[in-house]
Amino acid sequence: MHSITDRLHVVANGSEPLERGRERGSRLRDALPAGLQTYLELFAKYALDEAEVRTLALRCADAVGEWRPARLAEMDGIAAGAGVEPWHVYALNARTEILSQGLGAAPGECSTIGRRVELDDGTVRTFGLQTWDWHHQLDGEWHTHETRGGRYDFAGLTEHGMLGKIGVNSAGLAVHFNILGHRTDGAGGVPVHVLSATVLEEAASVDEAVELVRDAPRSASSSFTLLDAERVVTTDITPVGVFVVEPVDGTVVRTNHFLSPEAQADEKTEVYQPDSDERYGLIASRFADYPEPRTDEELLAFLYSDPGQPLLCHRPDPALPFGERWATLATVQLDPAARTARIANGSPIDARGGDWRTLVA
């Protein structure tokens, strides 16, 4: 798949969550089973058999049902529309929580920059850029989407069967997404992908988003880098607390380690280190050496990697076994004030000369 124009785009605009889910699922009916099968194989590689995956998925679904019954109904709608069992959709949405219980190699992962710039006319502009790095075998199993009919409309990208991931909403709130690892991580809370979709559907500002995340019963760790028209923050989301990290000189840099001392105390440093620190250091060095980036386009130069540098851009190694072939699947720019998400296949290197799909929430 060489152009974003070839990528599946799903619009779900039903007035009720079940209806929206069914609409989404019917559009994914031909595509979703392949991604589901790859995830089941991935879980098995990490020593999680199907019976255990099903148990963990149902446990997470129970948490969603208690916290936001509408999100559970939406997942049930996806299952009905796609013709798969409900627990399959629960497992896809809870893949971060389920994988936290597995045994296996840690992936090369995502890198994010959020910026708050004061312009010459005294106004403020915020914007963000991230890579999404994941398993190469799942490159065909994600799509761009627009979800309309809830409190706020939102647009961005997500994996087949998942309610949300990276995006921006019609209130002007944007969410970038990075995985983290904490020693209390488990499966049984609201999945972070369901949480991201709920933030995009219900929150109109950074403060509202943080409050919503803190309200949710969480069982696994991730970071949402949150932007509205005025503010940029990144968060350490863990089962034991949500910790907000403010920008330095208008910038937040996020890779895959905790930035707050409270969360660092119980970090699974063996999972993403030293890779995460090395990528963070490379990005930080560019802010010291490069001209100050004033636009999201200028941020592209901050998230590429040359041979021998920390891997901000992953190209899959076909010699590696299944489950260890990391790739930069997408590059995403978010602009809260314009309510736009710009998405390109592949890395920032690919994106600079490639096609973008621009979505407006």
CSV table of N, CA and C in Angstrom, one decimal, residues 97-261:
chain,number,residue,atom,x,y,z
A,97,GLU,N,-3.8,-3.8,27.1
A,97,GLU,CA,-3.9,-4.5,28.4
A,97,GLU,C,-3.6,-5.9,28.3
A,98,ILE,N,-4.0,-6.6,27.3
A,98,ILE,CA,-3.7,-8.1,27.2
A,98,ILE,C,-2.2,-8.3,26.9
A,99,LEU,N,-1.6,-7.5,26.1
A,99,LEU,CA,-0.2,-7.7,25.8
A,99,LEU,C,0.7,-7.4,27.0
A,100,SER,N,0.2,-6.6,27.9
A,100,SER,CA,0.9,-6.3,29.1
A,100,SER,C,1.1,-7.5,30.0
A,101,GLN,N,0.3,-8.5,29.8
A,101,GLN,CA,0.4,-9.8,30.5
A,101,GLN,C,1.2,-10.8,29.8
A,102,GLY,N,1.7,-10.5,28.6
A,102,GLY,CA,2.4,-11.5,27.8
A,102,GLY,C,3.9,-11.5,28.1
A,103,LEU,N,4.6,-12.5,27.5
A,103,LEU,CA,6.0,-12.6,27.6
A,103,LEU,C,6.6,-12.5,26.2
A,104,GLY,N,7.5,-11.6,26.0
A,104,GLY,CA,8.1,-11.5,24.6
A,104,GLY,C,8.9,-10.2,24.5
A,105,ALA,N,9.4,-10.0,23.3
A,105,ALA,CA,10.2,-8.9,23.0
A,105,ALA,C,9.4,-7.6,22.9
A,106,ALA,N,10.0,-6.5,23.4
A,106,ALA,CA,9.3,-5.2,23.4
A,106,ALA,C,9.5,-4.6,22.0
A,107,PRO,N,8.5,-3.9,21.5
A,107,PRO,CA,8.6,-3.3,20.2
A,107,PRO,C,9.3,-2.0,20.2
A,108,GLY,N,9.8,-1.7,19.0
A,108,GLY,CA,10.2,-0.3,18.8
A,108,GLY,C,9.0,0.5,18.7
A,109,GLU,N,8.9,1.7,19.3
A,109,GLU,CA,7.6,2.3,19.5
A,109,GLU,C,7.6,3.8,19.1
A,110,CYS,N,6.5,4.4,19.4
A,110,CYS,CA,6.1,5.7,18.8
A,110,CYS,C,6.9,6.9,19.4
A,111,SER,N,7.0,8.0,18.7
A,111,SER,CA,7.6,9.2,19.1
A,111,SER,C,6.7,10.4,18.8
A,112,THR,N,6.6,11.3,19.7
A,112,THR,CA,5.6,12.4,19.6
A,112,THR,C,6.2,13.8,20.0
A,113,ILE,N,5.8,14.8,19.3
A,113,ILE,CA,6.2,16.2,19.7
A,113,ILE,C,4.9,17.0,19.7
A,114,GLY,N,4.7,17.7,20.8
A,114,GLY,CA,3.6,18.7,20.9
A,114,GLY,C,4.2,20.1,21.1
A,115,ARG,N,3.6,21.1,20.4
A,115,ARG,CA,4.2,22.5,20.4
A,115,ARG,C,3.1,23.5,20.7
A,116,ARG,N,3.5,24.5,21.5
A,116,ARG,CA,2.7,25.7,21.7
A,116,ARG,C,3.6,26.9,21.3
A,117,VAL,N,3.2,27.6,20.3
A,117,VAL,CA,4.0,28.7,19.7
A,117,VAL,C,3.2,30.0,19.8
A,118,GLU,N,3.9,31.1,20.4
A,118,GLU,CA,3.3,32.4,20.4
A,118,GLU,C,3.7,33.1,19.1
A,119,LEU,N,2.8,33.5,18.3
A,119,LEU,CA,3.1,34.1,17.0
A,119,LEU,C,3.3,35.6,17.1
A,120,ASP,N,3.8,36.2,16.1
A,120,ASP,CA,4.2,37.6,16.1
A,120,ASP,C,3.1,38.5,16.4
A,121,ASP,N,1.9,38.1,16.0
A,121,ASP,CA,0.7,39.0,16.3
A,121,ASP,C,0.1,38.8,17.7
A,122,GLY,N,0.8,38.0,18.5
A,122,GLY,CA,0.4,37.8,19.9
A,122,GLY,C,-0.6,36.6,20.1
A,123,THR,N,-1.0,36.0,19.0
A,123,THR,CA,-1.9,34.8,19.2
A,123,THR,C,-1.0,33.6,19.4
A,124,VAL,N,-1.7,32.5,19.8
A,124,VAL,CA,-1.1,31.3,20.1
A,124,VAL,C,-1.5,30.2,19.1
A,125,ARG,N,-0.6,29.4,18.8
A,125,ARG,CA,-0.9,28.2,17.9
A,125,ARG,C,-0.3,27.0,18.5
A,126,THR,N,-1.1,25.9,18.5
A,126,THR,CA,-0.7,24.6,19.0
A,126,THR,C,-0.7,23.6,17.9
A,127,PHE,N,0.2,22.6,17.9
A,127,PHE,CA,0.2,21.6,16.9
A,127,PHE,C,1.0,20.4,17.3
A,128,GLY,N,0.8,19.3,16.8
A,128,GLY,CA,1.5,18.1,17.2
A,128,GLY,C,1.8,17.2,16.0
A,129,LEU,N,2.9,16.4,16.2
A,129,LEU,CA,3.3,15.4,15.2
A,129,LEU,C,3.7,14.1,15.9
A,130,GLN,N,3.3,13.0,15.3
A,130,GLN,CA,3.8,11.7,15.9
A,130,GLN,C,4.0,10.7,14.8
A,131,THR,N,4.9,9.7,15.1
A,131,THR,CA,5.0,8.5,14.4
A,131,THR,C,4.2,7.5,15.1
A,132,TRP,N,3.6,6.6,14.3
A,132,TRP,CA,3.0,5.4,15.0
A,132,TRP,C,3.8,4.2,14.5
A,133,ASP,N,4.5,3.5,15.4
A,133,ASP,CA,5.3,2.4,15.2
A,133,ASP,C,4.7,1.2,15.8
A,134,TRP,N,4.6,0.1,15.0
A,134,TRP,CA,3.9,-1.1,15.5
A,134,TRP,C,4.4,-2.3,14.6
A,135,HIS,N,3.7,-3.4,14.8
A,135,HIS,CA,4.1,-4.6,14.0
A,135,HIS,C,3.9,-4.4,12.5
A,136,HIS,N,4.9,-4.8,11.8
A,136,HIS,CA,4.8,-4.6,10.3
A,136,HIS,C,3.6,-5.5,9.8
A,137,GLN,N,3.3,-6.6,10.4
A,137,GLN,CA,2.3,-7.5,9.9
A,137,GLN,C,0.9,-6.9,10.0
A,138,LEU,N,0.8,-5.8,10.8
A,138,LEU,CA,-0.5,-5.1,11.0
A,138,LEU,C,-0.6,-3.8,10.1
A,139,ASP,N,0.3,-3.7,9.2
A,139,ASP,CA,0.2,-2.4,8.4
A,139,ASP,C,-1.0,-2.3,7.5
A,140,GLY,N,-1.6,-3.5,7.1
A,140,GLY,CA,-2.8,-3.4,6.4
A,140,GLY,C,-4.1,-3.4,7.2
A,141,GLU,N,-3.9,-3.4,8.5
A,141,GLU,CA,-5.1,-3.6,9.4
A,141,GLU,C,-5.4,-2.3,10.2
A,142,TRP,N,-5.2,-1.1,9.6
A,142,TRP,CA,-5.6,0.1,10.2
A,142,TRP,C,-6.3,1.0,9.1
A,143,HIS,N,-7.1,1.9,9.6
A,143,HIS,CA,-7.8,2.8,8.7
A,143,HIS,C,-7.9,4.2,9.3
A,144,THR,N,-8.3,5.2,8.4
A,144,THR,CA,-8.6,6.5,8.9
A,144,THR,C,-10.2,6.5,9.1
A,145,HIS,N,-10.6,7.4,10.0
A,145,HIS,CA,-12.1,7.3,10.2
A,145,HIS,C,-12.6,8.7,10.7
A,146,GLU,N,-13.9,8.8,10.5
A,146,GLU,CA,-14.7,10.0,11.1
A,146,GLU,C,-15.8,9.4,11.9
A,147,THR,N,-15.9,9.8,13.1
A,147,THR,CA,-17.0,9.3,14.0
A,147,THR,C,-17.9,10.5,14.3
A,148,ARG,N,-19.2,10.4,13.9
A,148,ARG,CA,-20.1,11.6,14.1
A,148,ARG,C,-21.4,11.1,14.8
A,149,GLY,N,-21.9,11.9,15.6
A,149,GLY,CA,-23.2,11.5,16.3
A,149,GLY,C,-23.1,11.6,17.8
A,150,GLY,N,-21.9,11.6,18.4
A,150,GLY,CA,-21.8,11.7,19.8
A,150,GLY,C,-21.8,13.2,20.3
A,151,ARG,N,-21.3,13.4,21.5
A,151,ARG,CA,-21.2,14.8,21.9
A,151,ARG,C,-20.4,15.7,21.0
A,152,TYR,N,-19.2,15.2,20.6
A,152,TYR,CA,-18.3,15.8,19.6
A,152,TYR,C,-18.0,14.8,18.5
A,153,ASP,N,-17.9,15.3,17.3
A,153,ASP,CA,-17.4,14.5,16.2
A,153,ASP,C,-15.9,14.4,16.4
A,154,PHE,N,-15.3,13.3,15.8
A,154,PHE,CA,-13.8,13.3,15.8
A,154,PHE,C,-13.3,12.5,14.6
A,155,ALA,N,-12.1,12.7,14.3
A,155,ALA,CA,-11.5,12.1,13.1
A,155,ALA,C,-10.0,11.8,13.4
A,156,GLY,N,-9.5,10.8,12.7
A,156,GLY,CA,-8.1,10.4,12.9
A,156,GLY,C,-7.8,9.0,12.4
A,157,LEU,N,-7.0,8.3,13.1
A,157,LEU,CA,-6.7,6.9,12.6
A,157,LEU,C,-6.9,5.9,13.8
A,158,THR,N,-7.2,4.7,13.4
A,158,THR,CA,-7.4,3.6,14.4
A,158,THR,C,-7.2,2.3,13.7
A,159,GLU,N,-7.1,1.3,14.5
A,159,GLU,CA,-6.9,-0.1,14.0
A,159,GLU,C,-8.3,-0.7,13.8
A,160,HIS,N,-8.4,-1.7,12.8
A,160,HIS,CA,-9.7,-2.3,12.6
A,160,HIS,C,-10.3,-2.9,13.9
A,161,GLY,N,-11.5,-2.5,14.1
A,161,GLY,CA,-12.2,-2.9,15.3
A,161,GLY,C,-12.1,-2.1,16.5
A,162,MET,N,-11.1,-1.2,16.6
A,162,MET,CA,-10.9,-0.3,17.7
A,162,MET,C,-11.7,1.0,17.6
A,163,LEU,N,-12.2,1.5,18.7
A,163,LEU,CA,-13.1,2.7,18.7
A,163,LEU,C,-12.3,3.9,18.4
A,164,GLY,N,-11.0,4.0,18.8
A,164,GLY,CA,-10.2,5.2,18.5
A,164,GLY,C,-8.8,5.0,18.9
A,165,LYS,N,-8.0,6.0,18.5
A,165,LYS,CA,-6.5,6.0,18.8
A,165,LYS,C,-6.0,7.4,18.8
A,166,ILE,N,-5.6,7.9,17.7
A,166,ILE,CA,-5.0,9.2,17.5
A,166,ILE,C,-6.0,10.1,16.7
A,167,GLY,N,-6.2,11.3,17.2
A,167,GLY,CA,-7.2,12.1,16.4
A,167,GLY,C,-7.5,13.5,17.1
A,168,VAL,N,-8.4,14.1,16.5
A,168,VAL,CA,-8.8,15.5,16.9
A,168,VAL,C,-10.4,15.6,16.8
A,169,ASN,N,-11.0,16.4,17.7
A,169,ASN,CA,-12.4,16.4,17.7
A,169,ASN,C,-12.9,17.8,17.3
A,170,SER,N,-14.2,17.9,17.2
A,170,SER,CA,-14.9,19.1,16.7
A,170,SER,C,-14.9,20.3,17.7
A,171,ALA,N,-14.5,20.0,19.0
A,171,ALA,CA,-14.3,21.0,20.0
A,171,ALA,C,-12.9,21.6,19.9
A,172,GLY,N,-12.0,21.0,19.1
A,172,GLY,CA,-10.7,21.5,19.1
A,172,GLY,C,-9.7,20.9,20.1
A,173,LEU,N,-10.0,19.6,20.4
A,173,LEU,CA,-9.1,18.9,21.3
A,173,LEU,C,-8.4,17.8,20.5
A,174,ALA,N,-7.1,17.6,20.6
A,174,ALA,CA,-6.3,16.6,19.9
A,174,ALA,C,-5.6,15.7,20.9
A,175,VAL,N,-5.5,14.4,20.4
A,175,VAL,CA,-4.9,13.4,21.2
A,175,VAL,C,-3.8,12.6,20.4
A,176,HIS,N,-2.6,12.7,20.9
A,176,HIS,CA,-1.5,11.8,20.4
A,176,HIS,C,-1.4,10.7,21.5
A,177,PHE,N,-0.8,9.5,21.0
A,177,PHE,CA,-0.9,8.3,21.8
A,177,PHE,C,0.5,7.6,21.8
A,178,ASN,N,1.0,7.3,23.0
A,178,ASN,CA,2.2,6.5,23.1
A,178,ASN,C,2.0,5.4,24.2
A,179,ILE,N,2.5,4.3,24.1
A,179,ILE,CA,2.5,3.2,25.1
A,179,ILE,C,3.6,3.4,26.1
A,180,LEU,N,3.3,3.0,27.4
A,180,LEU,CA,4.2,3.0,28.5
A,180,LEU,C,4.1,1.7,29.2
A,181,GLY,N,5.0,1.5,30.1
A,181,GLY,CA,5.0,0.2,30.9
A,181,GLY,C,5.2,0.5,32.4
A,182,HIS,N,4.3,0.0,33.2
A,182,HIS,CA,4.3,0.2,34.7
A,182,HIS,C,4.1,-1.2,35.3
A,183,ARG,N,4.8,-1.3,36.5
A,183,ARG,CA,4.7,-2.7,37.1
A,183,ARG,C,3.4,-3.1,37.6
A,184,THR,N,2.4,-2.2,37.7
A,184,THR,CA,1.1,-2.5,38.1
A,184,THR,C,0.2,-2.8,36.9
A,185,ASP,N,0.7,-2.7,35.7
A,185,ASP,CA,-0.2,-2.9,34.5
A,185,ASP,C,-0.8,-4.3,34.5
A,186,GLY,N,-2.1,-4.3,34.1
A,186,GLY,CA,-2.8,-5.6,33.9
A,186,GLY,C,-4.0,-5.4,33.0
A,187,ALA,N,-4.9,-6.4,33.0
A,187,ALA,CA,-6.1,-6.3,32.2
A,187,ALA,C,-7.3,-6.4,33.1
A,188,GLY,N,-8.2,-5.5,32.9
A,188,GLY,CA,-9.4,-5.5,33.8
A,188,GLY,C,-10.0,-4.2,34.0
A,189,GLY,N,-9.3,-3.1,33.5
A,189,GLY,CA,-9.8,-1.8,33.5
A,189,GLY,C,-10.3,-1.4,32.1
A,190,VAL,N,-10.7,-0.1,32.0
A,190,VAL,CA,-11.1,0.4,30.7
A,190,VAL,C,-9.9,0.5,29.8
A,191,PRO,N,-9.9,-0.2,28.6
A,191,PRO,CA,-8.8,-0.2,27.7
A,191,PRO,C,-8.4,1.2,27.3
A,192,VAL,N,-7.1,1.5,27.2
A,192,VAL,CA,-6.6,2.8,26.8
A,192,VAL,C,-7.1,3.2,25.5
A,193,HIS,N,-7.4,2.3,24.5
A,193,HIS,CA,-7.9,2.7,23.2
A,193,HIS,C,-9.4,3.1,23.4
A,194,VAL,N,-10.2,2.5,24.2
A,194,VAL,CA,-11.5,3.0,24.5
A,194,VAL,C,-11.5,4.3,25.2
A,195,LEU,N,-10.5,4.5,26.1
A,195,LEU,CA,-10.3,5.7,26.8
A,195,LEU,C,-10.0,6.9,25.8
A,196,SER,N,-9.1,6.6,24.9
A,196,SER,CA,-8.8,7.7,23.9
A,196,SER,C,-10.0,8.1,23.1
A,197,ALA,N,-10.8,7.1,22.6
A,197,ALA,CA,-12.0,7.4,21.9
A,197,ALA,C,-13.0,8.2,22.7
A,198,THR,N,-13.1,7.9,24.0
A,198,THR,CA,-14.1,8.6,24.9
A,198,THR,C,-13.6,10.0,25.1
A,199,VAL,N,-12.3,10.2,25.3
A,199,VAL,CA,-11.8,11.6,25.4
A,199,VAL,C,-12.1,12.4,24.2
A,200,LEU,N,-11.9,11.8,23.0
A,200,LEU,CA,-12.2,12.5,21.8
A,200,LEU,C,-13.7,12.8,21.6
A,201,GLU,N,-14.6,11.9,22.1
A,201,GLU,CA,-16.0,12.1,21.9
A,201,GLU,C,-16.6,13.1,23.0
A,202,GLU,N,-16.0,13.1,24.2
A,202,GLU,CA,-16.6,13.8,25.3
A,202,GLU,C,-15.9,15.1,25.8
A,203,ALA,N,-14.6,15.2,25.5
A,203,ALA,CA,-13.8,16.3,26.2
A,203,ALA,C,-13.6,17.5,25.2
A,204,ALA,N,-13.7,18.7,25.7
A,204,ALA,CA,-13.6,19.9,24.8
A,204,ALA,C,-12.3,20.6,25.1
A,205,SER,N,-11.5,20.2,26.1
A,205,SER,CA,-10.3,20.9,26.5
A,205,SER,C,-9.3,19.9,27.1
A,206,VAL,N,-8.1,20.4,27.3
A,206,VAL,CA,-7.1,19.6,28.0
A,206,VAL,C,-7.5,19.3,29.4
A,207,ASP,N,-8.1,20.3,30.1
A,207,ASP,CA,-8.5,20.0,31.5
A,207,ASP,C,-9.6,19.0,31.6
A,208,GLU,N,-10.6,19.1,30.7
A,208,GLU,CA,-11.7,18.1,30.7
A,208,GLU,C,-11.1,16.7,30.3
A,209,ALA,N,-10.2,16.6,29.4
A,209,ALA,CA,-9.6,15.3,29.1
A,209,ALA,C,-8.9,14.7,30.2
A,210,VAL,N,-8.1,15.5,30.9
A,210,VAL,CA,-7.4,14.9,32.1
A,210,VAL,C,-8.3,14.5,33.2
A,211,GLU,N,-9.4,15.2,33.4
A,211,GLU,CA,-10.4,14.9,34.4
A,211,GLU,C,-11.1,13.6,34.0
A,212,LEU,N,-11.4,13.4,32.7
A,212,LEU,CA,-12.1,12.2,32.3
A,212,LEU,C,-11.2,11.0,32.4
A,213,VAL,N,-9.9,11.1,32.1
A,213,VAL,CA,-9.0,10.0,32.2
A,213,VAL,C,-8.8,9.6,33.7
A,214,ARG,N,-8.7,10.6,34.6
A,214,ARG,CA,-8.6,10.3,36.0
A,214,ARG,C,-9.8,9.6,36.5
A,215,ASP,N,-11.0,9.9,36.0
A,215,ASP,CA,-12.2,9.3,36.4
A,215,ASP,C,-12.3,7.8,36.0
A,216,ALA,N,-11.6,7.4,35.0
A,216,ALA,CA,-11.8,6.0,34.5
A,216,ALA,C,-11.0,5.0,35.3
A,217,PRO,N,-11.6,3.8,35.5
A,217,PRO,CA,-10.8,2.7,36.1
A,217,PRO,C,-9.8,2.2,35.2
A,218,ARG,N,-8.5,2.5,35.3
A,218,ARG,CA,-7.5,2.1,34.4
A,218,ARG,C,-6.7,0.9,34.9
A,219,SER,N,-6.2,0.1,34.0
A,219,SER,CA,-5.4,-1.1,34.4
A,219,SER,C,-4.1,-1.2,33.6
A,220,ALA,N,-3.9,-0.3,32.7
A,220,ALA,CA,-2.6,-0.4,31.9
A,220,ALA,C,-2.2,1.1,31.6
A,221,SER,N,-0.9,1.2,31.2
A,221,SER,CA,-0.3,2.5,31.1
A,221,SER,C,-0.1,2.9,29.7
A,222,SER,N,-0.3,4.2,29.4
A,222,SER,CA,-0.1,4.9,28.2
A,222,SER,C,0.1,6.3,28.4
A,223,SER,N,0.4,7.1,27.4
A,223,SER,CA,0.5,8.5,27.5
A,223,SER,C,-0.4,9.1,26.4
A,224,PHE,N,-1.3,10.0,26.8
A,224,PHE,CA,-2.0,10.9,25.8
A,224,PHE,C,-1.3,12.3,25.9
A,225,THR,N,-0.8,12.7,24.7
A,225,THR,CA,-0.3,14.1,24.6
A,225,THR,C,-1.5,14.9,24.1
A,226,LEU,N,-2.0,15.8,24.9
A,226,LEU,CA,-3.2,16.5,24.7
A,226,LEU,C,-3.0,18.0,24.3
A,227,LEU,N,-3.7,18.4,23.3
A,227,LEU,CA,-3.6,19.8,22.8
A,227,LEU,C,-5.0,20.3,22.6
A,228,ASP,N,-5.2,21.5,23.1
A,228,ASP,CA,-6.4,22.3,22.6
A,228,ASP,C,-5.8,23.6,22.0
A,229,ALA,N,-6.6,24.6,21.8
A,229,ALA,CA,-6.2,25.8,21.1
A,229,ALA,C,-5.2,26.6,21.9
A,230,GLU,N,-5.1,26.4,23.2
A,230,GLU,CA,-4.3,27.2,24.1
A,230,GLU,C,-3.2,26.4,24.8
A,231,ARG,N,-3.4,25.1,25.0
A,231,ARG,CA,-2.5,24.4,25.9
A,231,ARG,C,-2.0,23.1,25.2
A,232,VAL,N,-0.8,22.7,25.7
A,232,VAL,CA,-0.2,21.4,25.3
A,232,VAL,C,0.3,20.8,26.5
A,233,VAL,N,0.0,19.6,26.8
A,233,VAL,CA,0.6,18.8,27.9
A,233,VAL,C,0.8,17.4,27.4
A,234,THR,N,1.6,16.7,28.2
A,234,THR,CA,1.6,15.2,28.0
A,234,THR,C,1.3,14.6,29.3
A,235,THR,N,0.9,13.3,29.3
A,235,THR,CA,0.4,12.7,30.6
A,235,THR,C,1.1,11.3,30.7
A,236,ASP,N,1.4,11.0,32.0
A,236,ASP,CA,1.7,9.6,32.4
A,236,ASP,C,0.5,9.0,32.9
A,237,ILE,N,-0.1,8.1,32.2
A,237,ILE,CA,-1.4,7.4,32.6
A,237,ILE,C,-1.0,6.1,33.1
A,238,THR,N,-1.3,5.8,34.4
A,238,THR,CA,-1.0,4.5,35.0
A,238,THR,C,-2.2,4.0,35.8
A,239,PRO,N,-2.2,2.7,36.2
A,239,PRO,CA,-3.2,2.2,37.0
A,239,PRO,C,-3.3,2.9,38.4
A,240,VAL,N,-2.2,3.5,38.8
A,240,VAL,CA,-2.2,4.1,40.2
A,240,VAL,C,-2.3,5.7,40.2
A,241,GLY,N,-2.4,6.3,39.0
A,241,GLY,CA,-2.5,7.7,38.9
A,241,GLY,C,-2.3,8.2,37.5
A,242,VAL,N,-2.7,9.5,37.3
A,242,VAL,CA,-2.5,10.2,36.1
A,242,VAL,C,-1.7,11.4,36.4
A,243,PHE,N,-0.6,11.6,35.8
A,243,PHE,CA,0.4,12.7,36.1
A,243,PHE,C,0.6,13.5,34.9
A,244,VAL,N,0.4,14.8,35.0
A,244,VAL,CA,0.5,15.8,33.9
A,244,VAL,C,1.9,16.4,33.8
A,245,VAL,N,2.4,16.4,32.7
A,245,VAL,CA,3.7,17.0,32.4
A,245,VAL,C,3.6,18.2,31.5
A,246,GLU,N,4.0,19.4,32.0
A,246,GLU,CA,3.8,20.6,31.2
A,246,GLU,C,5.0,20.8,30.2
A,247,PRO,N,4.8,21.6,29.2
A,247,PRO,CA,5.8,21.8,28.2
A,247,PRO,C,7.0,22.6,28.8
A,248,VAL,N,8.1,22.5,28.2
A,248,VAL,CA,9.3,23.3,28.4
A,248,VAL,C,9.6,24.1,27.2
A,249,ASP,N,9.7,25.4,27.3
A,249,ASP,CA,9.9,26.3,26.2
A,249,ASP,C,8.9,26.0,25.1
A,250,GLY,N,7.6,25.7,25.5
A,250,GLY,CA,6.6,25.5,24.5
A,250,GLY,C,6.5,24.1,23.9
A,251,THR,N,7.4,23.2,24.4
A,251,THR,CA,7.5,21.9,23.7
A,251,THR,C,7.3,20.7,24.7
A,252,VAL,N,6.6,19.7,24.3
A,252,VAL,CA,6.6,18.4,25.0
A,252,VAL,C,7.2,17.4,24.0
A,253,VAL,N,8.1,16.6,24.5
A,253,VAL,CA,8.6,15.4,23.7
A,253,VAL,C,8.2,14.2,24.4
A,254,ARG,N,7.7,13.2,23.7
A,254,ARG,CA,7.2,12.0,24.3
A,254,ARG,C,7.7,10.8,23.5
A,255,THR,N,8.3,9.8,24.2
A,255,THR,CA,8.7,8.5,23.6
A,255,THR,C,7.9,7.5,24.4
A,256,ASN,N,8.7,6.5,25.1
A,256,ASN,CA,7.9,5.5,25.8
A,256,ASN,C,8.4,5.2,27.2
A,257,HIS,N,8.9,6.3,27.8
A,257,HIS,CA,9.2,6.2,29.2
A,257,HIS,C,8.5,7.3,30.0
A,258,PHE,N,8.3,7.0,31.3
A,258,PHE,CA,7.6,8.0,32.1
A,258,PHE,C,8.4,9.3,32.3
A,259,LEU,N,7.8,10.4,32.4
A,259,LEU,CA,8.4,11.7,32.6
A,259,LEU,C,8.2,12.2,34.0
A,260,SER,N,7.2,11.7,34.7
A,260,SER,CA,7.0,12.2,36.1
A,260,SER,C,7.6,11.3,37.1
A,261,PRO,N,8.2,11.9,38.2
A,261,PRO,CA,8.9,11.0,39.2
A,261,PRO,C,7.9,10.0,39.9
